[in-house]
XYZ file of C-alpha atoms in Angstrom:
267
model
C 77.087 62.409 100.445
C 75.583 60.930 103.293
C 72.175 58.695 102.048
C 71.672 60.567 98.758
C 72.247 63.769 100.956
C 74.415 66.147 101.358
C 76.698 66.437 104.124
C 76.246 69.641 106.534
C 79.444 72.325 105.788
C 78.282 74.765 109.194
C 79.155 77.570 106.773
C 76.236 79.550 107.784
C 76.594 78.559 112.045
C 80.214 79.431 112.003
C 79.801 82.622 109.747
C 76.911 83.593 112.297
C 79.340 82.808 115.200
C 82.282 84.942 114.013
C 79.853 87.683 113.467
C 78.621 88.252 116.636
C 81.947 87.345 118.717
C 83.233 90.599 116.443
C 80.136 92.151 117.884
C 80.837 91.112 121.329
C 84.311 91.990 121.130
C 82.955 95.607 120.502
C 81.144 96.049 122.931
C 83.357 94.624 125.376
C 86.125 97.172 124.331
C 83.321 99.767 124.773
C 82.830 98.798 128.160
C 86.598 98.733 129.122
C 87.061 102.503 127.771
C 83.664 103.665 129.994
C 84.754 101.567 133.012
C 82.814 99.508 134.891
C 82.105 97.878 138.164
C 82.467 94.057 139.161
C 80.827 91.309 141.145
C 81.360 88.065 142.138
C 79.027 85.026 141.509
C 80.254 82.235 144.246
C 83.827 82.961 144.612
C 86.867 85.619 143.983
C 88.313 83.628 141.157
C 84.537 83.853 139.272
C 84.235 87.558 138.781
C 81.343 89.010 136.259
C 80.785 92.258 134.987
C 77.919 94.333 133.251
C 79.833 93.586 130.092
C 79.704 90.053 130.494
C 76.043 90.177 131.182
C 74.972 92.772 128.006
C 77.537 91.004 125.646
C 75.715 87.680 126.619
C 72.202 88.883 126.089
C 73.649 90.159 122.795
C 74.949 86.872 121.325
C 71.959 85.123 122.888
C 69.342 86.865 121.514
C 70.680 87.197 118.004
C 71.345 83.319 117.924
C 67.433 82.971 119.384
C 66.760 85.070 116.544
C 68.401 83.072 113.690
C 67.930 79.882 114.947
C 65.189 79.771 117.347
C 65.054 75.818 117.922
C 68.234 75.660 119.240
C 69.281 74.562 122.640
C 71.645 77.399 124.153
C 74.337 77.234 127.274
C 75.790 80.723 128.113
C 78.567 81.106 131.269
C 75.961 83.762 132.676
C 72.415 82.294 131.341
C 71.545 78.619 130.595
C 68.533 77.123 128.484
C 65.988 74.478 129.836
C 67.665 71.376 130.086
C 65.135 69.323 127.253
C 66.605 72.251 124.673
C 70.199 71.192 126.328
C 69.863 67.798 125.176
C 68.690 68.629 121.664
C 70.630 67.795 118.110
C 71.605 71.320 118.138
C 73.477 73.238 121.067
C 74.873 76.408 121.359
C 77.346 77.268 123.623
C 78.919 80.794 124.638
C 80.978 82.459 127.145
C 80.573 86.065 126.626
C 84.100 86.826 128.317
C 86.948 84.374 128.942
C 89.527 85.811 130.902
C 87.441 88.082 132.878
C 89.876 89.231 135.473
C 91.928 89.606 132.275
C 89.756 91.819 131.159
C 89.247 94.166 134.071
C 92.964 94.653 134.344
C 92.935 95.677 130.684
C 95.282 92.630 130.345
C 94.829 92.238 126.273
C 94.051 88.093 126.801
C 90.788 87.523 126.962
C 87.983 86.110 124.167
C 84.225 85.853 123.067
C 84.077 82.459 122.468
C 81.014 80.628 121.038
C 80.457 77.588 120.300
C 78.138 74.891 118.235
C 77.626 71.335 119.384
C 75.553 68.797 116.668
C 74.587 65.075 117.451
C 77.007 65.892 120.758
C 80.013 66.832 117.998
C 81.416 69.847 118.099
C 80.558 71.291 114.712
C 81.755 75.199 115.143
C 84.059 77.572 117.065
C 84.694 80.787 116.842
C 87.273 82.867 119.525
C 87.941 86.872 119.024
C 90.183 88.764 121.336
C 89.083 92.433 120.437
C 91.991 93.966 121.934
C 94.226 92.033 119.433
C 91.665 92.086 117.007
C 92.059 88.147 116.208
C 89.296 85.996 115.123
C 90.399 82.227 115.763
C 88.046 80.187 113.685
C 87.363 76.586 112.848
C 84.805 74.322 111.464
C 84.368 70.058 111.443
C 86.188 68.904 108.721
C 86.617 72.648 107.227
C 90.009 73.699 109.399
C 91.223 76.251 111.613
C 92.356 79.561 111.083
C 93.429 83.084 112.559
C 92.048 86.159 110.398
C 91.601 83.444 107.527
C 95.018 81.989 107.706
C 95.335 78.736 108.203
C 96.150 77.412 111.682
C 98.674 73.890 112.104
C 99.918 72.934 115.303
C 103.441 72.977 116.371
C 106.460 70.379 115.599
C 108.312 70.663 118.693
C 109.645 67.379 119.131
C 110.144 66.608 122.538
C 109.033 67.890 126.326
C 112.351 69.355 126.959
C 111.747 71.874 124.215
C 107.794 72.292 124.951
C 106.041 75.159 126.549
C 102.995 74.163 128.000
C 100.109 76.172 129.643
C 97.976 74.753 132.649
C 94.601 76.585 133.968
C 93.637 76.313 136.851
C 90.470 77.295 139.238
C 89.506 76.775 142.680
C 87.025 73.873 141.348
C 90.259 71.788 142.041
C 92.513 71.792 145.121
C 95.487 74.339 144.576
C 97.302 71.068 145.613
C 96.361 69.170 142.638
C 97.294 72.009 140.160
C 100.710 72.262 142.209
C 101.280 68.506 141.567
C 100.682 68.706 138.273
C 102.561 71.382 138.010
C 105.380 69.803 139.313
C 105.340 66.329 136.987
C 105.391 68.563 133.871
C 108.191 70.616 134.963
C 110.133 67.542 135.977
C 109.409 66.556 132.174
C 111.467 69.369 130.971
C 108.520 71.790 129.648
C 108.444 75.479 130.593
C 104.847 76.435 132.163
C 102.691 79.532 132.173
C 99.352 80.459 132.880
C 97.355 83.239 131.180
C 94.126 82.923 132.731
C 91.862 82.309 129.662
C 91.513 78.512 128.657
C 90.150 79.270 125.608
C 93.203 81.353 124.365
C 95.024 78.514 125.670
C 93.580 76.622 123.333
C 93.809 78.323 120.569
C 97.451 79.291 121.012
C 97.908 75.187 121.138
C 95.975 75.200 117.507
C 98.111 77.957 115.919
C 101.332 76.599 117.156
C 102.057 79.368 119.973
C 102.293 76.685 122.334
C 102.329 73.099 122.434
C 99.974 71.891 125.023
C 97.279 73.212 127.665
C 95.510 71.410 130.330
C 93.635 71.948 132.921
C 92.001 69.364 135.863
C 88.509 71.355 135.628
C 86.747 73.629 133.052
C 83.796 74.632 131.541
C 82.315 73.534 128.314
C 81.796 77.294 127.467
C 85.345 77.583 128.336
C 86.575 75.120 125.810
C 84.566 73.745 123.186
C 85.296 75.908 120.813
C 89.338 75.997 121.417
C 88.922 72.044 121.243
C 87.616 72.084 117.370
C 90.305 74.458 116.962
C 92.982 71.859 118.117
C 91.798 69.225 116.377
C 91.185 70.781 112.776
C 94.590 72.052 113.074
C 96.595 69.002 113.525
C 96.471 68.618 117.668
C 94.675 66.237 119.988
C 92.518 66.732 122.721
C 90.735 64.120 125.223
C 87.218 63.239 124.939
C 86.170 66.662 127.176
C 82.248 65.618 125.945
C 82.532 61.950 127.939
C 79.921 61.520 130.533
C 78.172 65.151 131.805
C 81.040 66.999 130.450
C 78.834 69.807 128.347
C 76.760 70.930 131.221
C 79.151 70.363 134.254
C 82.808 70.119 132.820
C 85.635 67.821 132.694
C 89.131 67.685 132.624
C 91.092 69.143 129.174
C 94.122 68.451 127.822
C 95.319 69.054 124.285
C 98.833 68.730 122.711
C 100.767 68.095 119.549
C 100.318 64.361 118.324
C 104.050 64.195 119.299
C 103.487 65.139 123.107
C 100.421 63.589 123.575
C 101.487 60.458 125.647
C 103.728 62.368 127.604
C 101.032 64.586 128.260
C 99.037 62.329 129.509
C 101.195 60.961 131.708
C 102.126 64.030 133.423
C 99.108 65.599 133.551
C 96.815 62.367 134.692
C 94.386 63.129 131.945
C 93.979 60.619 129.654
């Protein structure tokens, strides 16, 4: 109880959220079976899609529809910014792992988010090809099709596997050097090309760290929660302009975090 009140539980936001990522994800696969044609917004590496667009003005009208005071920031539409900087944010990318996704590569996501009082308060990832709904809540856990998520014990770097994103936001130079200090702490690398898998992969023990020099808040708020309710760390990705232009991420086991941060540079 909070002041003779009780506490918010984000039952309702999160059950909202899973609902129409499952949505999304459907129409999505839709898409994929029809085929489909692809652009590019400002560079090769930031492809788009008519899926992306429809599956974003799916989520984003539902959520104007159900919670019409909300601020809302989509990958491929973005709110005024007074309704950015208001108690309650919504955030969604309609598809993360795009090129992923043309490729019929099964690893990509809907991910939405929910940001209260600048907290992340929901998150909610689907991969329709997999059909996997990665789930989590503040104070409320994570978990994959209901089960609970808990990140991995691996006990040292040597035994790690850690993913790193990357995106030409960042000189291919500084991904190569980081790269390079994470190898030379023992950890096997690999790259998937969807941040907020990565994410979630870190949360359900798949892997045990991801990080990445730049990415987007649609990219990763929702794989952040997921980290933390299951047992991980993450850095403070919301520090400074972080929801509306990005940050560096990095999350890991509690066991790797300081030698994540050392290799990686992100503290």
């Amino acid at each position: 109880m909070l002041g003779g009140m009780t506490a918010p539980t984000f039952s309702h936001e999160l059950s909202v959220a899973s609902a129409l990522a499952r949505e999304a994800g459907a129409l999505l696969l839709s898409h994929l079976r029809a085929g489909f044609t692809v652009e590019h917004k400002t560079s090769a590496d930031d492809p788009v899609t008519v899926a992306d667009r429809e599956a974003s003005t799916l989520i984003t009208t539902r959520l104007a529809q159900v919670f019409p005071l909300d601020g809302l920031l989509s990958e491929e539409e973005e709110d005024s910014q007074d309704r950015l900087s208001a108690a309650r944010v919504w955030i969604v990318d309609p598809i993360d792992g795009t090129v992923n996704y043309f490729y019929g590569i099964p690893h990509f996501c809907v991910s939405i988010a929910f940001v209260q009082e600048g907290k992340i308060a929901v998150g909610a990832l689907y991969n329709p090809m997999l059909g996997e709904m990665f789930a989590a809540k503040a104070g409320g856990g994570a978990t994959l099709n209901g089960r609970p998520m808990k990140v991995s014990a691996t006990p040292d770097m040597r035994s790690a596997t850690v993913e790193l994103g990357w995106s030409m936001r960042r000189p291919m130079e500084d991904y190569v050097a980081m790269l390079n200090r994470v190898v030379k702490e023992g950890a096997g690398i690999r790259r998937s090309g969807s941040g907020a898998l990565g994410l979630a992969y870190v949360a359900d023990g798949r892997t045990d760290a991801y990080a990445e020099l730049h990415i987007n808040s649609w990219d990763c708020l929702a794989g952040i929660l997921m980290v933390n309710e299951a047992g991980g760390w993450t850095n403070d990705f919301l520090a400074g302009d972080g929801l509306t232009k990005g940050n560096p991420i990095l999350a890991s086991t509690p066991v790797l975090r300081e030698a994540m941060v050392k290799a990686t540079g992100i503290r």
